[in-house]
XYZ file of C-alpha atoms in Angstrom:
76
model
C -22.097 -9.842 44.060
C -22.184 -12.102 41.225
C -21.307 -10.501 37.863
C -24.794 -11.796 36.890
C -26.451 -9.560 39.186
C -24.711 -6.341 38.432
C -26.288 -6.449 35.272
C -23.050 -7.284 33.296
C -24.519 -9.994 31.334
C -22.634 -13.681 31.656
C -20.732 -14.712 34.531
C -17.387 -15.210 32.769
C -17.502 -11.155 32.270
C -18.298 -11.243 28.826
C -21.076 -9.007 28.195
C -23.546 -9.308 24.966
C -23.173 -5.984 24.287
C -19.604 -5.460 23.460
C -17.785 -1.997 21.841
C -15.568 -2.768 19.078
C -11.954 -1.780 20.154
C -9.610 0.268 18.613
C -8.300 -2.031 15.917
C -11.216 -3.450 14.860
C -12.418 0.034 13.845
C -9.383 0.726 11.524
C -8.068 -1.918 9.421
C -4.470 -2.559 9.787
C -2.281 -1.496 6.817
C -0.262 -4.345 5.741
C 1.441 -2.539 3.419
C 1.222 1.195 1.663
C -0.277 1.107 -1.600
C 1.438 3.838 -3.980
C -0.470 5.597 -6.490
C 1.747 4.378 -9.879
C 1.590 6.500 -13.361
C 2.342 5.331 -16.929
C 5.051 7.208 -18.168
C 5.544 7.129 -22.022
C 9.207 7.803 -23.264
C 9.938 8.473 -26.800
C 13.330 6.980 -27.815
C 15.185 8.035 -30.615
C 14.353 5.849 -33.220
C 10.875 7.325 -32.910
C 9.537 4.240 -30.870
C 7.721 4.397 -27.541
C 8.553 2.765 -24.256
C 5.874 2.822 -21.665
C 6.317 1.546 -18.013
C 4.457 2.242 -14.678
C 6.709 3.886 -11.845
C 5.367 5.489 -8.676
C 3.912 8.959 -8.696
C 5.914 10.410 -6.182
C 8.794 8.579 -7.114
C 12.459 9.780 -8.241
C 13.228 10.165 -11.552
C 16.136 7.948 -11.509
C 13.993 5.091 -11.111
C 12.440 6.147 -14.641
C 15.937 6.603 -15.875
C 16.961 2.881 -14.422
C 13.970 1.625 -16.297
C 14.667 2.999 -19.571
C 18.407 1.785 -19.500
C 17.218 -1.702 -18.869
C 14.880 -1.602 -21.390
C 18.172 -0.544 -23.825
C 20.285 -2.952 -22.310
C 22.605 -0.127 -21.660
C 25.571 -1.430 -19.441
C 26.991 2.066 -18.899
C 24.776 4.900 -17.508
C 27.241 7.765 -17.638
Protein backbone atom coordinates (compact mmCIF):
# COMPACT_ATOMS: atom_id res chain seq x y z
CA UNK A 1 0.00 0.00 0.00
CA UNK A 2 1.05 3.56 -0.66
CA UNK A 3 1.72 5.95 2.24
CA UNK A 4 -1.19 8.15 1.17
CA UNK A 5 -3.58 5.22 1.17
CA UNK A 6 -2.74 4.40 4.80
CA UNK A 7 -3.63 7.94 5.86
CA UNK A 8 -0.11 9.04 6.73
CA UNK A 9 -0.25 12.22 4.72
CA UNK A 10 2.28 12.77 1.98
CA UNK A 11 4.02 9.95 0.14
CA UNK A 12 7.47 10.87 1.48
CA UNK A 13 6.51 9.86 5.01
CA UNK A 14 6.05 13.36 6.41
CA UNK A 15 2.64 14.01 7.82
CA UNK A 16 0.99 17.35 8.17
CA UNK A 17 0.44 16.67 11.83
CA UNK A 18 3.81 16.37 13.54
CA UNK A 19 4.59 16.12 17.20
CA UNK A 20 7.50 18.13 18.53
CA UNK A 21 10.50 16.07 19.51
CA UNK A 22 11.95 16.15 22.99
CA UNK A 23 14.70 18.55 21.87
CA UNK A 24 12.12 21.03 20.61
CA UNK A 25 10.10 21.00 23.84
CA UNK A 26 12.95 21.96 26.16
CA UNK A 27 15.39 24.65 25.06
CA UNK A 28 19.05 23.72 25.11
CA UNK A 29 21.09 25.26 27.87
CA UNK A 30 24.18 26.78 26.34
CA UNK A 31 25.78 27.84 29.59
CA UNK A 32 24.58 27.89 33.14
CA UNK A 33 23.68 31.32 34.34
CA UNK A 34 24.73 31.78 37.90
CA UNK A 35 22.90 34.13 40.19
CA UNK A 36 25.12 36.91 41.33
CA UNK A 37 25.15 39.14 44.36
CA UNK A 38 26.49 42.63 44.90
CA UNK A 39 29.05 42.73 47.71
CA UNK A 40 29.90 45.95 49.48
CA UNK A 41 33.21 45.92 51.36
CA UNK A 42 34.14 48.75 53.72
CA UNK A 43 37.89 49.31 53.54
CA UNK A 44 40.14 50.60 56.32
CA UNK A 45 40.04 54.17 55.00
CA UNK A 46 36.21 54.10 55.31
CA UNK A 47 35.76 53.91 51.54
CA UNK A 48 33.47 51.29 50.08
CA UNK A 49 34.26 48.84 47.30
CA UNK A 50 31.40 47.14 45.47
CA UNK A 51 31.76 44.10 43.27
CA UNK A 52 29.60 41.37 41.84
CA UNK A 53 30.25 37.73 42.73
CA UNK A 54 28.39 34.47 42.23
CA UNK A 55 25.83 33.92 44.95
CA UNK A 56 27.08 30.42 45.76
CA UNK A 57 30.72 31.17 45.03
CA UNK A 58 33.62 30.78 47.40
CA UNK A 59 34.82 33.58 49.67
CA UNK A 60 38.24 33.31 48.05
CA UNK A 61 36.78 34.90 44.90
CA UNK A 62 35.65 37.96 46.86
CA UNK A 63 39.00 38.13 48.64
CA UNK A 64 40.86 38.00 45.31
CA UNK A 65 38.70 40.80 43.88
CA UNK A 66 39.36 43.05 46.88
CA UNK A 67 43.11 42.33 46.72
CA UNK A 68 43.11 43.12 43.01
CA UNK A 69 41.26 46.38 43.68
CA UNK A 70 43.87 47.35 46.28
CA UNK A 71 46.74 46.32 43.96
CA UNK A 72 48.11 43.93 46.57
CA UNK A 73 50.93 41.75 45.32
CA UNK A 74 51.17 39.44 48.34
CA UNK A 75 47.93 38.07 49.75
CA UNK A 76 49.36 36.36 52.84
